[in-house]
mmCIF file of C-alpha atoms in Angstrom:
data_model
loop_
_atom_site.group_PDB
_atom_site.id
_atom_site.type_symbol
_atom_site.label_atom_id
_atom_site.label_comp_id
_atom_site.label_asym_id
_atom_site.label_seq_id
_atom_site.Cartn_x
_atom_site.Cartn_y
_atom_site.Cartn_z
ATOM 1 C CA MET A 458 -72.505 -31.386 -83.225
ATOM 2 C CA ARG A 459 -73.283 -27.732 -83.682
ATOM 3 C CA LYS A 460 -71.521 -25.045 -81.730
ATOM 4 C CA ASN A 461 -74.716 -24.125 -79.837
ATOM 5 C CA CYS A 462 -75.079 -27.762 -78.738
ATOM 6 C CA LYS A 463 -71.467 -27.834 -77.505
ATOM 7 C CA VAL A 464 -71.912 -24.635 -75.531
ATOM 8 C CA PHE A 465 -75.197 -25.731 -74.046
ATOM 9 C CA ARG A 466 -73.846 -29.128 -72.951
ATOM 10 C CA GLN A 467 -70.731 -27.618 -71.385
ATOM 11 C CA GLN A 468 -72.855 -25.157 -69.487
ATOM 12 C CA LEU A 469 -75.069 -27.999 -68.390
ATOM 13 C CA SER A 470 -72.086 -29.880 -67.007
ATOM 14 C CA GLU A 471 -71.161 -26.856 -64.853
ATOM 15 C CA HIS A 472 -74.752 -26.906 -63.453
ATOM 16 C CA LEU A 473 -73.959 -30.304 -61.970
ATOM 17 C CA THR A 474 -72.443 -28.495 -59.029
ATOM 18 C CA GLU A 475 -73.025 -24.821 -59.374
ATOM 19 C CA GLY A 476 -76.032 -22.598 -59.593
ATOM 20 C CA SER A 477 -79.580 -23.715 -60.040
ATOM 21 C CA LEU A 478 -80.187 -26.293 -62.748
ATOM 22 C CA GLN A 479 -83.897 -25.448 -62.846
ATOM 23 C CA SER A 480 -83.412 -21.751 -63.494
ATOM 24 C CA PHE A 481 -80.693 -22.480 -66.074
ATOM 25 C CA LEU A 482 -83.010 -24.892 -67.959
ATOM 26 C CA LYS A 483 -85.873 -22.413 -67.773
ATOM 27 C CA GLU A 484 -83.770 -19.667 -69.349
ATOM 28 C CA ALA A 485 -81.936 -21.877 -71.889
ATOM 29 C CA ALA A 486 -83.448 -21.422 -75.325
ATOM 30 C CA HIS A 487 -81.324 -23.854 -77.300
ATOM 31 C CA PRO A 488 -82.875 -27.258 -76.139
ATOM 32 C CA GLN A 489 -86.329 -25.944 -77.229
ATOM 33 C CA ASP A 490 -85.009 -26.032 -80.820
ATOM 34 C CA CYS A 491 -82.739 -29.129 -80.523
ATOM 35 C CA GLN A 492 -84.157 -32.644 -79.931
ATOM 36 C CA ALA A 493 -80.626 -34.094 -79.455
ATOM 37 C CA CYS A 494 -79.939 -31.640 -76.674
ATOM 38 C CA ARG A 495 -83.322 -32.309 -75.065
ATOM 39 C CA ASN A 496 -82.447 -36.023 -75.029
ATOM 40 C CA TYR A 497 -78.996 -35.131 -73.642
ATOM 41 C CA MET A 498 -80.600 -33.003 -70.974
ATOM 42 C CA GLU A 499 -82.915 -35.804 -69.855
ATOM 43 C CA GLU A 500 -80.032 -38.211 -69.504
ATOM 44 C CA PHE A 501 -78.016 -35.539 -67.703
ATOM 45 C CA ILE A 502 -80.816 -35.094 -65.130
ATOM 46 C CA VAL A 503 -80.885 -38.833 -64.452
ATOM 47 C CA THR A 504 -77.077 -38.858 -64.119
ATOM 48 C CA ARG A 505 -77.203 -35.831 -61.804
ATOM 49 C CA GLU A 506 -79.638 -37.622 -59.511
ATOM 50 C CA PHE A 507 -77.451 -40.698 -59.589
ATOM 51 C CA LEU A 508 -74.416 -38.578 -58.610
ATOM 52 C CA VAL A 509 -76.293 -36.725 -55.915
ATOM 53 C CA ASP A 510 -77.172 -40.107 -54.334
ATOM 54 C CA ALA A 511 -73.577 -41.315 -54.754
ATOM 55 C CA LYS A 512 -72.250 -38.195 -53.083
ATOM 56 C CA ALA A 513 -74.618 -38.587 -50.172
ATOM 57 C CA SER A 514 -73.915 -42.306 -49.673
ATOM 58 C CA GLU A 515 -71.431 -43.451 -47.105
ATOM 59 C CA ILE A 516 -68.034 -44.751 -48.101
ATOM 60 C CA ASP A 517 -65.630 -47.070 -46.325
ATOM 61 C CA GLU A 518 -64.353 -44.940 -43.497
ATOM 62 C CA PRO A 519 -60.977 -45.737 -42.015
ATOM 63 C CA ASN A 520 -60.121 -45.383 -38.351
ATOM 64 C CA TYR A 521 -58.855 -41.845 -38.625
ATOM 65 C CA HIS A 522 -57.377 -41.827 -35.117
ATOM 66 C CA PHE A 523 -55.369 -44.965 -35.828
ATOM 67 C CA MET A 524 -54.328 -43.537 -39.161
ATOM 68 C CA ARG A 525 -53.192 -40.329 -37.478
ATOM 69 C CA LYS A 526 -51.061 -42.330 -35.061
ATOM 70 C CA LYS A 527 -49.405 -44.175 -37.972
ATOM 71 C CA ILE A 528 -48.728 -40.864 -39.686
ATOM 72 C CA TRP A 529 -46.969 -39.457 -36.653
ATOM 73 C CA ASP A 530 -45.031 -42.679 -36.174
ATOM 74 C CA ALA A 531 -43.857 -42.545 -39.770
ATOM 75 C CA ILE A 532 -42.944 -38.860 -39.396
ATOM 76 C CA ASP A 533 -40.897 -39.565 -36.293
ATOM 77 C CA GLU A 534 -39.143 -42.482 -38.029
ATOM 78 C CA LYS A 535 -38.397 -40.414 -41.142
ATOM 79 C CA GLU A 536 -37.160 -37.450 -39.148
ATOM 80 C CA ALA A 537 -34.877 -39.703 -37.122
ATOM 81 C CA SER A 538 -33.421 -41.304 -40.200
ATOM 82 C CA SER A 539 -33.111 -37.985 -42.023
ATOM 83 C CA SER A 540 -31.292 -36.520 -39.019
ATOM 84 C CA ILE A 541 -28.673 -39.219 -39.292
ATOM 85 C CA SER A 542 -28.324 -39.035 -43.067
ATOM 86 C CA SER A 543 -28.249 -35.236 -43.161
ATOM 87 C CA GLY A 544 -25.546 -35.228 -40.532
ATOM 88 C CA ARG A 545 -27.558 -33.451 -37.933
ATOM 89 C CA ILE A 546 -26.857 -36.185 -35.480
ATOM 90 C CA LEU A 547 -23.161 -36.430 -36.345
ATOM 91 C CA PRO A 548 -22.246 -32.942 -35.099
ATOM 92 C CA SER A 549 -24.243 -33.563 -31.892
ATOM 93 C CA ALA A 550 -22.516 -36.941 -31.466
ATOM 94 C CA PHE A 551 -19.210 -35.162 -32.024
ATOM 95 C CA ALA A 552 -20.176 -32.485 -29.524
ATOM 96 C CA THR A 553 -21.098 -35.191 -26.987
ATOM 97 C CA LEU A 554 -17.811 -36.895 -27.609
ATOM 98 C CA LEU A 555 -15.968 -33.605 -27.253
ATOM 99 C CA ALA A 556 -17.822 -32.810 -24.054
ATOM 100 C CA VAL A 557 -16.966 -36.239 -22.616
ATOM 101 C CA LEU A 558 -13.310 -35.716 -23.678
ATOM 102 C CA VAL A 559 -13.254 -32.253 -22.062
ATOM 103 C CA ILE A 560 -14.837 -33.584 -18.883
ATOM 104 C CA GLY A 561 -12.388 -36.527 -18.826
ATOM 105 C CA VAL A 562 -9.372 -34.272 -19.359
ATOM 106 C CA SER A 563 -10.684 -31.867 -16.784
ATOM 107 C CA ILE A 564 -11.088 -34.658 -14.246
ATOM 108 C CA LEU A 565 -7.656 -35.927 -14.995
ATOM 109 C CA TYR A 566 -6.128 -32.437 -14.821
ATOM 110 C CA PHE A 567 -7.814 -31.543 -11.514
ATOM 111 C CA SER A 568 -6.945 -34.913 -10.015
ATOM 112 C CA GLN A 569 -3.309 -34.315 -11.063
ATOM 113 C CA GLN A 570 -3.589 -30.839 -9.615
ATOM 114 C CA SER A 571 -5.011 -32.344 -6.516
ATOM 115 C CA VAL A 572 -2.126 -34.891 -6.319
ATOM 116 C CA LYS A 573 0.326 -32.069 -6.906
ATOM 117 C CA ARG A 574 -1.359 -29.963 -4.212
ATOM 118 C CA GLU A 575 -1.391 -32.836 -1.804
ATOM 119 C CA TYR A 576 2.255 -33.640 -2.591
ATOM 120 C CA THR A 577 3.180 -30.012 -2.123
ATOM 121 C CA ASP A 578 1.219 -29.904 1.148
ATOM 122 C CA ILE A 579 2.966 -32.972 2.452
ATOM 123 C CA SER A 580 6.365 -31.678 1.206
ATOM 124 C CA ALA A 581 5.848 -28.514 3.085
ATOM 125 C CA GLU A 582 4.783 -30.405 6.122
ATOM 126 C CA LEU A 583 7.814 -32.683 5.882
ATOM 127 C CA ASP A 584 10.102 -29.759 5.321
ATOM 128 C CA GLU A 585 8.708 -28.234 8.457
ATOM 129 C CA LEU A 586 9.173 -31.536 10.246
ATOM 130 C CA PHE A 587 12.787 -31.820 9.035
ATOM 131 C CA ALA A 588 13.468 -28.297 10.042
ATOM 132 C CA THR A 589 12.691 -29.194 13.579
ATOM 133 C CA GLU A 590 14.668 -31.424 15.808
ATOM 134 C CA THR A 591 11.570 -33.008 17.052
ATOM 135 C CA ILE A 592 10.907 -35.055 13.944
ATOM 136 C CA SER A 593 9.966 -38.538 14.800
ATOM 137 C CA ASP A 594 9.597 -41.621 12.602
ATOM 138 C CA ASP A 595 6.123 -42.102 13.833
ATOM 139 C CA THR A 596 5.199 -38.728 12.400
ATOM 140 C CA ILE A 597 6.628 -39.597 9.040
ATOM 141 C CA VAL A 598 5.085 -43.089 9.120
ATOM 142 C CA ASN A 599 1.717 -41.661 10.035
ATOM 143 C CA ALA A 600 2.054 -39.122 7.174
ATOM 144 C CA MET A 601 2.858 -41.924 4.808
ATOM 145 C CA TYR A 602 0.064 -44.176 6.011
ATOM 146 C CA GLU A 603 -2.392 -41.426 5.716
ATOM 147 C CA SER A 604 -1.368 -40.650 2.209
ATOM 148 C CA ASP A 605 -1.547 -42.514 -1.047
ATOM 149 C CA LEU A 606 1.522 -40.669 -2.137
ATOM 150 C CA SER A 607 4.162 -43.044 -0.832
ATOM 151 C CA ASP A 608 6.121 -42.839 -4.055
ATOM 152 C CA GLU A 609 6.115 -39.077 -4.066
ATOM 153 C CA ILE A 610 7.174 -39.005 -0.428
ATOM 154 C CA LEU A 611 9.840 -41.533 -1.163
ATOM 155 C CA THR A 612 11.109 -39.335 -4.003
ATOM 156 C CA TYR A 613 11.049 -36.341 -1.706
ATOM 157 C CA PHE A 614 13.246 -38.070 0.792
ATOM 158 C CA VAL A 615 15.552 -39.430 -1.896
ATOM 159 C CA GLU A 616 15.899 -35.868 -3.260
ATOM 160 C CA LYS A 617 16.795 -34.751 0.198
ATOM 161 C CA SER A 618 19.211 -37.681 0.384
ATOM 162 C CA ALA A 619 17.560 -38.605 3.624
ATOM 163 C CA TYR A 620 17.983 -42.327 3.029
ATOM 164 C CA ASP A 621 18.155 -43.058 6.715
ATOM 165 C CA VAL A 622 14.667 -41.609 7.076
ATOM 166 C CA VAL A 623 13.441 -43.589 4.133
ATOM 167 C CA GLN A 624 14.975 -46.674 5.541
ATOM 168 C CA GLU A 625 13.501 -45.979 8.934
ATOM 169 C CA VAL A 626 10.099 -45.354 7.539
ATOM 170 C CA TYR A 627 9.956 -48.361 5.269
ATOM 171 C CA ALA A 628 11.561 -50.574 7.843
ATOM 172 C CA SER A 629 8.774 -49.719 10.111
ATOM 173 C CA ARG A 630 6.376 -50.639 7.411
ATOM 174 C CA GLU A 631 8.350 -53.825 6.723
ATOM 175 C CA GLU A 632 8.717 -52.728 3.092
ATOM 176 C CA TRP A 633 12.356 -51.879 3.174
ATOM 177 C CA GLU A 634 13.367 -54.695 0.935
ATOM 178 C CA ASP A 635 11.082 -53.391 -1.724
ATOM 179 C CA VAL A 636 12.415 -49.895 -1.302
ATOM 180 C CA VAL A 637 15.991 -51.148 -1.686
ATOM 181 C CA THR A 638 15.060 -52.886 -4.840
ATOM 182 C CA GLU A 639 13.305 -49.760 -6.068
ATOM 183 C CA LEU A 640 16.199 -47.508 -5.176
ATOM 184 C CA ALA A 641 18.537 -49.908 -6.985
ATOM 185 C CA ALA A 642 16.388 -49.697 -10.024
ATOM 186 C CA MET A 643 16.629 -45.937 -9.830
ATOM 187 C CA GLU A 644 20.424 -46.337 -9.656
ATOM 188 C CA LEU A 645 20.605 -44.203 -6.626
ATOM 189 C CA MET B 765 -51.189 -18.461 -47.084
ATOM 190 C CA GLU B 766 -50.550 -16.209 -44.194
ATOM 191 C CA PRO B 767 -46.873 -15.642 -43.378
ATOM 192 C CA ASP B 768 -47.226 -16.821 -39.792
ATOM 193 C CA GLN B 769 -48.967 -19.980 -40.963
ATOM 194 C CA LEU B 770 -46.278 -20.591 -43.495
ATOM 195 C CA LYS B 771 -43.631 -20.082 -40.830
ATOM 196 C CA LYS B 772 -45.361 -22.579 -38.489
ATOM 197 C CA TYR B 773 -45.695 -25.077 -41.272
ATOM 198 C CA ARG B 774 -42.071 -24.687 -42.479
ATOM 199 C CA GLN B 775 -40.878 -24.983 -38.883
ATOM 200 C CA GLY B 776 -42.699 -28.268 -38.454
ATOM 201 C CA ASP B 777 -45.073 -26.924 -35.754
ATOM 202 C CA HIS B 778 -46.857 -30.143 -34.641
ATOM 203 C CA GLU B 779 -49.965 -28.387 -33.406
ATOM 204 C CA PHE B 780 -50.356 -26.520 -36.669
ATOM 205 C CA PHE B 781 -49.889 -29.710 -38.652
ATOM 206 C CA ARG B 782 -52.574 -31.408 -36.461
ATOM 207 C CA GLN B 783 -54.988 -28.630 -37.449
ATOM 208 C CA ILE B 784 -54.138 -29.296 -41.119
ATOM 209 C CA MET B 785 -54.830 -32.996 -40.642
ATOM 210 C CA ASP B 786 -58.108 -32.230 -38.849
ATOM 211 C CA GLU B 787 -59.151 -30.202 -41.852
ATOM 212 C CA LEU B 788 -57.870 -32.321 -44.675
ATOM 213 C CA GLN B 789 -57.488 -35.907 -43.575
ATOM 214 C CA LYS B 790 -61.023 -36.916 -44.453
ATOM 215 C CA PRO B 791 -61.318 -35.076 -47.808
ATOM 216 C CA ILE B 792 -57.974 -36.381 -48.903
ATOM 217 C CA TYR B 793 -58.918 -39.875 -47.973
ATOM 218 C CA TYR B 794 -62.289 -39.540 -49.796
ATOM 219 C CA TYR B 795 -60.523 -38.192 -52.860
ATOM 220 C CA LEU B 796 -57.940 -41.020 -52.877
ATOM 221 C CA TYR B 797 -60.591 -43.661 -52.208
ATOM 222 C CA ARG B 798 -62.603 -42.551 -55.224
ATOM 223 C CA TYR B 799 -59.464 -42.120 -57.295
ATOM 224 C CA VAL B 800 -57.852 -45.516 -56.638
ATOM 225 C CA GLY B 801 -61.120 -47.345 -55.955
ATOM 226 C CA ASN B 802 -59.830 -49.266 -52.928
ATOM 227 C CA ALA B 803 -60.111 -48.449 -49.264
ATOM 228 C CA GLY B 804 -56.866 -50.090 -48.161
ATOM 229 C CA ASP B 805 -54.833 -48.394 -50.837
ATOM 230 C CA ALA B 806 -56.567 -45.076 -50.116
ATOM 231 C CA GLU B 807 -55.664 -45.394 -46.468
ATOM 232 C CA ASP B 808 -51.990 -46.115 -47.203
ATOM 233 C CA LEU B 809 -51.863 -43.236 -49.666
ATOM 234 C CA THR B 810 -53.541 -40.815 -47.241
ATOM 235 C CA GLN B 811 -50.872 -41.675 -44.654
ATOM 236 C CA GLU B 812 -48.136 -41.279 -47.233
ATOM 237 C CA THR B 813 -49.542 -37.954 -48.320
ATOM 238 C CA PHE B 814 -49.423 -36.461 -44.889
ATOM 239 C CA VAL B 815 -46.010 -37.951 -44.039
ATOM 240 C CA LYS B 816 -44.685 -36.425 -47.278
ATOM 241 C CA ALA B 817 -46.441 -33.148 -46.587
ATOM 242 C CA TYR B 818 -44.628 -32.937 -43.238
ATOM 243 C CA THR B 819 -41.234 -34.266 -44.157
ATOM 244 C CA GLU B 820 -40.960 -32.312 -47.377
ATOM 245 C CA ARG B 821 -42.448 -29.091 -46.031
ATOM 246 C CA ASP B 822 -39.341 -27.163 -47.023
ATOM 247 C CA LYS B 823 -40.317 -27.645 -50.628
ATOM 248 C CA PHE B 824 -43.540 -25.716 -50.140
ATOM 249 C CA ARG B 825 -42.899 -22.091 -51.281
ATOM 250 C CA GLY B 826 -46.216 -20.740 -50.004
ATOM 251 C CA ASP B 827 -47.366 -19.415 -53.342
ATOM 252 C CA SER B 828 -50.495 -21.537 -53.246
ATOM 253 C CA GLN B 829 -52.859 -22.736 -50.577
ATOM 254 C CA LEU B 830 -51.398 -25.426 -48.334
ATOM 255 C CA SER B 831 -54.470 -27.567 -49.107
ATOM 256 C CA THR B 832 -53.650 -27.263 -52.873
ATOM 257 C CA TRP B 833 -50.116 -28.459 -52.178
ATOM 258 C CA ILE B 834 -51.377 -31.430 -50.115
ATOM 259 C CA TYR B 835 -53.882 -32.357 -52.773
ATOM 260 C CA ARG B 836 -51.132 -32.222 -55.313
ATOM 261 C CA ILE B 837 -48.962 -34.620 -53.220
ATOM 262 C CA ALA B 838 -51.974 -36.964 -52.940
ATOM 263 C CA THR B 839 -52.583 -36.833 -56.680
ATOM 264 C CA ASN B 840 -48.986 -37.588 -57.534
ATOM 265 C CA LEU B 841 -48.846 -40.462 -55.064
ATOM 266 C CA ALA B 842 -52.068 -41.857 -56.400
ATOM 267 C CA LYS B 843 -50.937 -41.581 -60.016
ATOM 268 C CA ASN B 844 -47.665 -43.315 -59.167
ATOM 269 C CA HIS B 845 -49.534 -45.936 -57.284
ATOM 270 C CA LEU B 846 -51.770 -46.774 -60.171
ATOM 271 C CA ARG B 847 -48.867 -46.694 -62.576
ATOM 272 C CA TRP B 848 -46.943 -49.107 -60.327
ATOM 273 C CA ARG B 849 -50.029 -51.282 -59.905
ATOM 274 C CA SER B 850 -50.561 -51.343 -63.622
ATOM 275 C CA VAL B 851 -46.904 -52.101 -64.485
ATOM 276 C CA ARG B 852 -46.649 -54.854 -61.971
ATOM 277 C CA ASN B 853 -49.943 -56.260 -63.129
ATOM 278 C CA PHE B 854 -50.895 -56.639 -59.508
ATOM 279 C CA LEU B 855 -54.341 -55.504 -60.366
ATOM 280 C CA THR B 856 -55.610 -55.389 -63.937
ATOM 281 C CA LEU B 857 -58.665 -53.305 -64.833
ATOM 282 C CA GLU B 858 -60.579 -56.573 -65.024
ATOM 283 C CA ALA B 859 -59.348 -57.594 -61.560
ATOM 284 C CA LEU B 860 -60.174 -54.124 -60.295
ATOM 285 C CA GLN B 861 -63.669 -54.350 -61.602
ATOM 286 C CA ASN B 862 -64.027 -57.849 -60.155
ATOM 287 C CA GLN B 863 -62.777 -56.552 -56.830
ATOM 288 C CA ILE B 864 -65.351 -53.767 -56.937
ATOM 289 C CA VAL B 865 -68.055 -56.199 -57.860
ATOM 290 C CA GLU B 866 -66.972 -58.454 -54.998
ATOM 291 C CA GLU B 867 -66.945 -55.531 -52.610
ATOM 292 C CA SER B 868 -70.289 -54.365 -53.795
ATOM 293 C CA GLU B 869 -71.695 -57.868 -53.183
ATOM 294 C CA GLU B 870 -70.240 -57.886 -49.708
ATOM 295 C CA GLU B 871 -71.424 -54.452 -48.881
ATOM 296 C CA LEU B 872 -74.555 -54.278 -50.913
ATOM 297 C CA GLU B 873 -76.537 -52.962 -48.039
ATOM 298 C CA ARG B 874 -74.175 -50.035 -47.709
ATOM 299 C CA GLY B 875 -75.121 -48.575 -51.026
ATOM 300 C CA LYS B 876 -74.998 -50.137 -54.429
ATOM 301 C CA ARG B 877 -74.815 -46.797 -56.098
ATOM 302 C CA GLU B 878 -71.634 -45.860 -54.317
ATOM 303 C CA HIS B 879 -70.021 -48.934 -55.821
ATOM 304 C CA GLU B 880 -71.475 -48.243 -59.208
ATOM 305 C CA ILE B 881 -70.042 -44.772 -59.215
ATOM 306 C CA MET B 882 -66.733 -46.193 -58.068
ATOM 307 C CA LYS B 883 -66.763 -48.499 -61.057
ATOM 308 C CA HIS B 884 -67.644 -45.698 -63.424
ATOM 309 C CA LEU B 885 -64.975 -43.422 -61.943
ATOM 310 C CA GLN B 886 -62.299 -46.058 -62.424
ATOM 311 C CA SER B 887 -63.261 -46.226 -66.141
ATOM 312 C CA LEU B 888 -62.531 -42.497 -66.595
ATOM 313 C CA PRO B 889 -59.108 -41.373 -67.864
ATOM 314 C CA LYS B 890 -56.921 -40.284 -64.907
ATOM 315 C CA THR B 891 -57.125 -36.503 -65.443
ATOM 316 C CA GLN B 892 -60.837 -36.568 -66.015
ATOM 317 C CA ARG B 893 -61.219 -38.711 -62.897
ATOM 318 C CA SER B 894 -59.120 -36.312 -60.803
ATOM 319 C CA VAL B 895 -60.921 -33.267 -62.050
ATOM 320 C CA PHE B 896 -64.351 -34.796 -61.590
ATOM 321 C CA ILE B 897 -63.711 -36.109 -58.085
ATOM 322 C CA LEU B 898 -62.092 -32.851 -56.936
ATOM 323 C CA LYS B 899 -64.743 -30.703 -58.478
ATOM 324 C CA TYR B 900 -67.863 -32.702 -57.781
ATOM 325 C CA PHE B 901 -67.189 -34.735 -54.639
ATOM 326 C CA ASN B 902 -64.563 -32.529 -52.947
ATOM 327 C CA GLU B 903 -66.395 -29.362 -54.085
ATOM 328 C CA LEU B 904 -63.308 -27.450 -55.133
ATOM 329 C CA SER B 905 -63.435 -24.702 -57.664
ATOM 330 C CA HIS B 906 -61.978 -25.075 -61.185
ATOM 331 C CA GLN B 907 -59.283 -22.613 -60.108
ATOM 332 C CA GLU B 908 -58.238 -24.869 -57.274
ATOM 333 C CA VAL B 909 -58.471 -27.975 -59.410
ATOM 334 C CA SER B 910 -56.353 -26.465 -62.069
ATOM 335 C CA HIS B 911 -53.688 -25.511 -59.461
ATOM 336 C CA ILE B 912 -53.667 -28.959 -57.964
ATOM 337 C CA LEU B 913 -53.353 -30.768 -61.255
ATOM 338 C CA GLY B 914 -51.139 -28.258 -62.915
ATOM 339 C CA ILE B 915 -53.492 -27.717 -65.814
ATOM 340 C CA SER B 916 -55.182 -24.642 -67.174
ATOM 341 C CA LEU B 917 -58.508 -23.395 -66.056
ATOM 342 C CA SER B 918 -60.122 -24.213 -69.433
ATOM 343 C CA SER B 919 -58.557 -27.658 -69.357
ATOM 344 C CA SER B 920 -60.127 -28.296 -65.985
ATOM 345 C CA LYS B 921 -63.578 -27.224 -67.367
ATOM 346 C CA THR B 922 -63.155 -29.290 -70.465
ATOM 347 C CA ASN B 923 -62.084 -32.364 -68.508
ATOM 348 C CA PHE B 924 -64.950 -31.966 -66.161
ATOM 349 C CA HIS B 925 -67.413 -31.752 -69.075
ATOM 350 C CA TYR B 926 -65.911 -34.846 -70.742
ATOM 351 C CA ALA B 927 -66.131 -36.728 -67.438
ATOM 352 C CA VAL B 928 -69.786 -35.710 -66.970
ATOM 353 C CA THR B 929 -70.558 -36.831 -70.547
ATOM 354 C CA SER B 930 -68.805 -40.161 -70.017
ATOM 355 C CA LEU B 931 -70.571 -40.732 -66.725
ATOM 356 C CA LYS B 932 -73.893 -39.776 -68.344
ATOM 357 C CA THR B 933 -73.298 -42.429 -70.997
ATOM 358 C CA MET B 934 -72.379 -45.044 -68.432
ATOM 359 C CA VAL B 935 -75.332 -44.247 -66.175
ATOM 360 C CA SER B 936 -77.670 -44.209 -69.170
ATOM 361 C CA GLY B 937 -76.280 -47.486 -70.333
ATOM 362 C CA ASP B 938 -76.763 -49.012 -66.887
ATOM 363 C CA SER B 939 -80.352 -47.767 -66.649
ATOM 364 C CA LYS B 940 -81.309 -49.134 -70.088
#
């Protein structure tokens, strides 16, 4: 194949899509002198028509909406798994755990504080009661019934060596035997 | 690509990515359909292309058009798919041609020429096929085609010319 044939045919190929084929062929001098290229040109024109028809014809169209949904589902799935593998979830899980731990410790601390405060309040109240001559067992009993802090109150009285009061209180609650056992265990 | 668009893309902005899909879903599907010659595979590959374009967006440096990048993903997936299909012998060329013939019989009324061109396209070497589909059917420039396929501008033009010549021979052979 001569160089002119090669150049002409390559230019012809480009006119499959670009520019005007008619004006190109009108201006092209080479095919007038080359039978092989005229034959080539005729076949090219047939092919071009075939391709134009093929381009215009419909192809199997998918359901783009359904496809789009599947794409987003797959993206969500991949992002979730990559979050785990890249450790993005681990710090957040750790943070959650830490938060739960902090909240738990806070609750425990404040409940302890609350117990302490309650105990302190009752101690002060009992101190006040002991400081007066008007202390009555009923008052102490009521204080103990109203409180969950029997042990703390018991300790308070033991510390004050007020065993008679303790005995009185628990006797009234018919729990004295238990208290005796407990005091024995404390080696008091 | 505009910096704000690149930023949106890199950040995984869903609305921006939807716009990209609106623009490219159909041409990418058409490209893949003509490249692999099978609607089901083309559908799967289109999905895979967009999933990859989204999940691997941090690999996009922004030095080309986003569409070029997505076409490149599609091309690589399609090439791998055909390689895998060939290696596994799931579908030999003969089986592929039979399948196309079967499809064309089933869907004769939808356009015999479409199936003829599909058959001819499958006979082209892969690079010629890609170049031809992208240039002729997807109407991209040689510049864009060369960027997508990672070849030179002159290689794109040469491959296109060879593809046209091969198709001309096939079409002429069919018409004789």
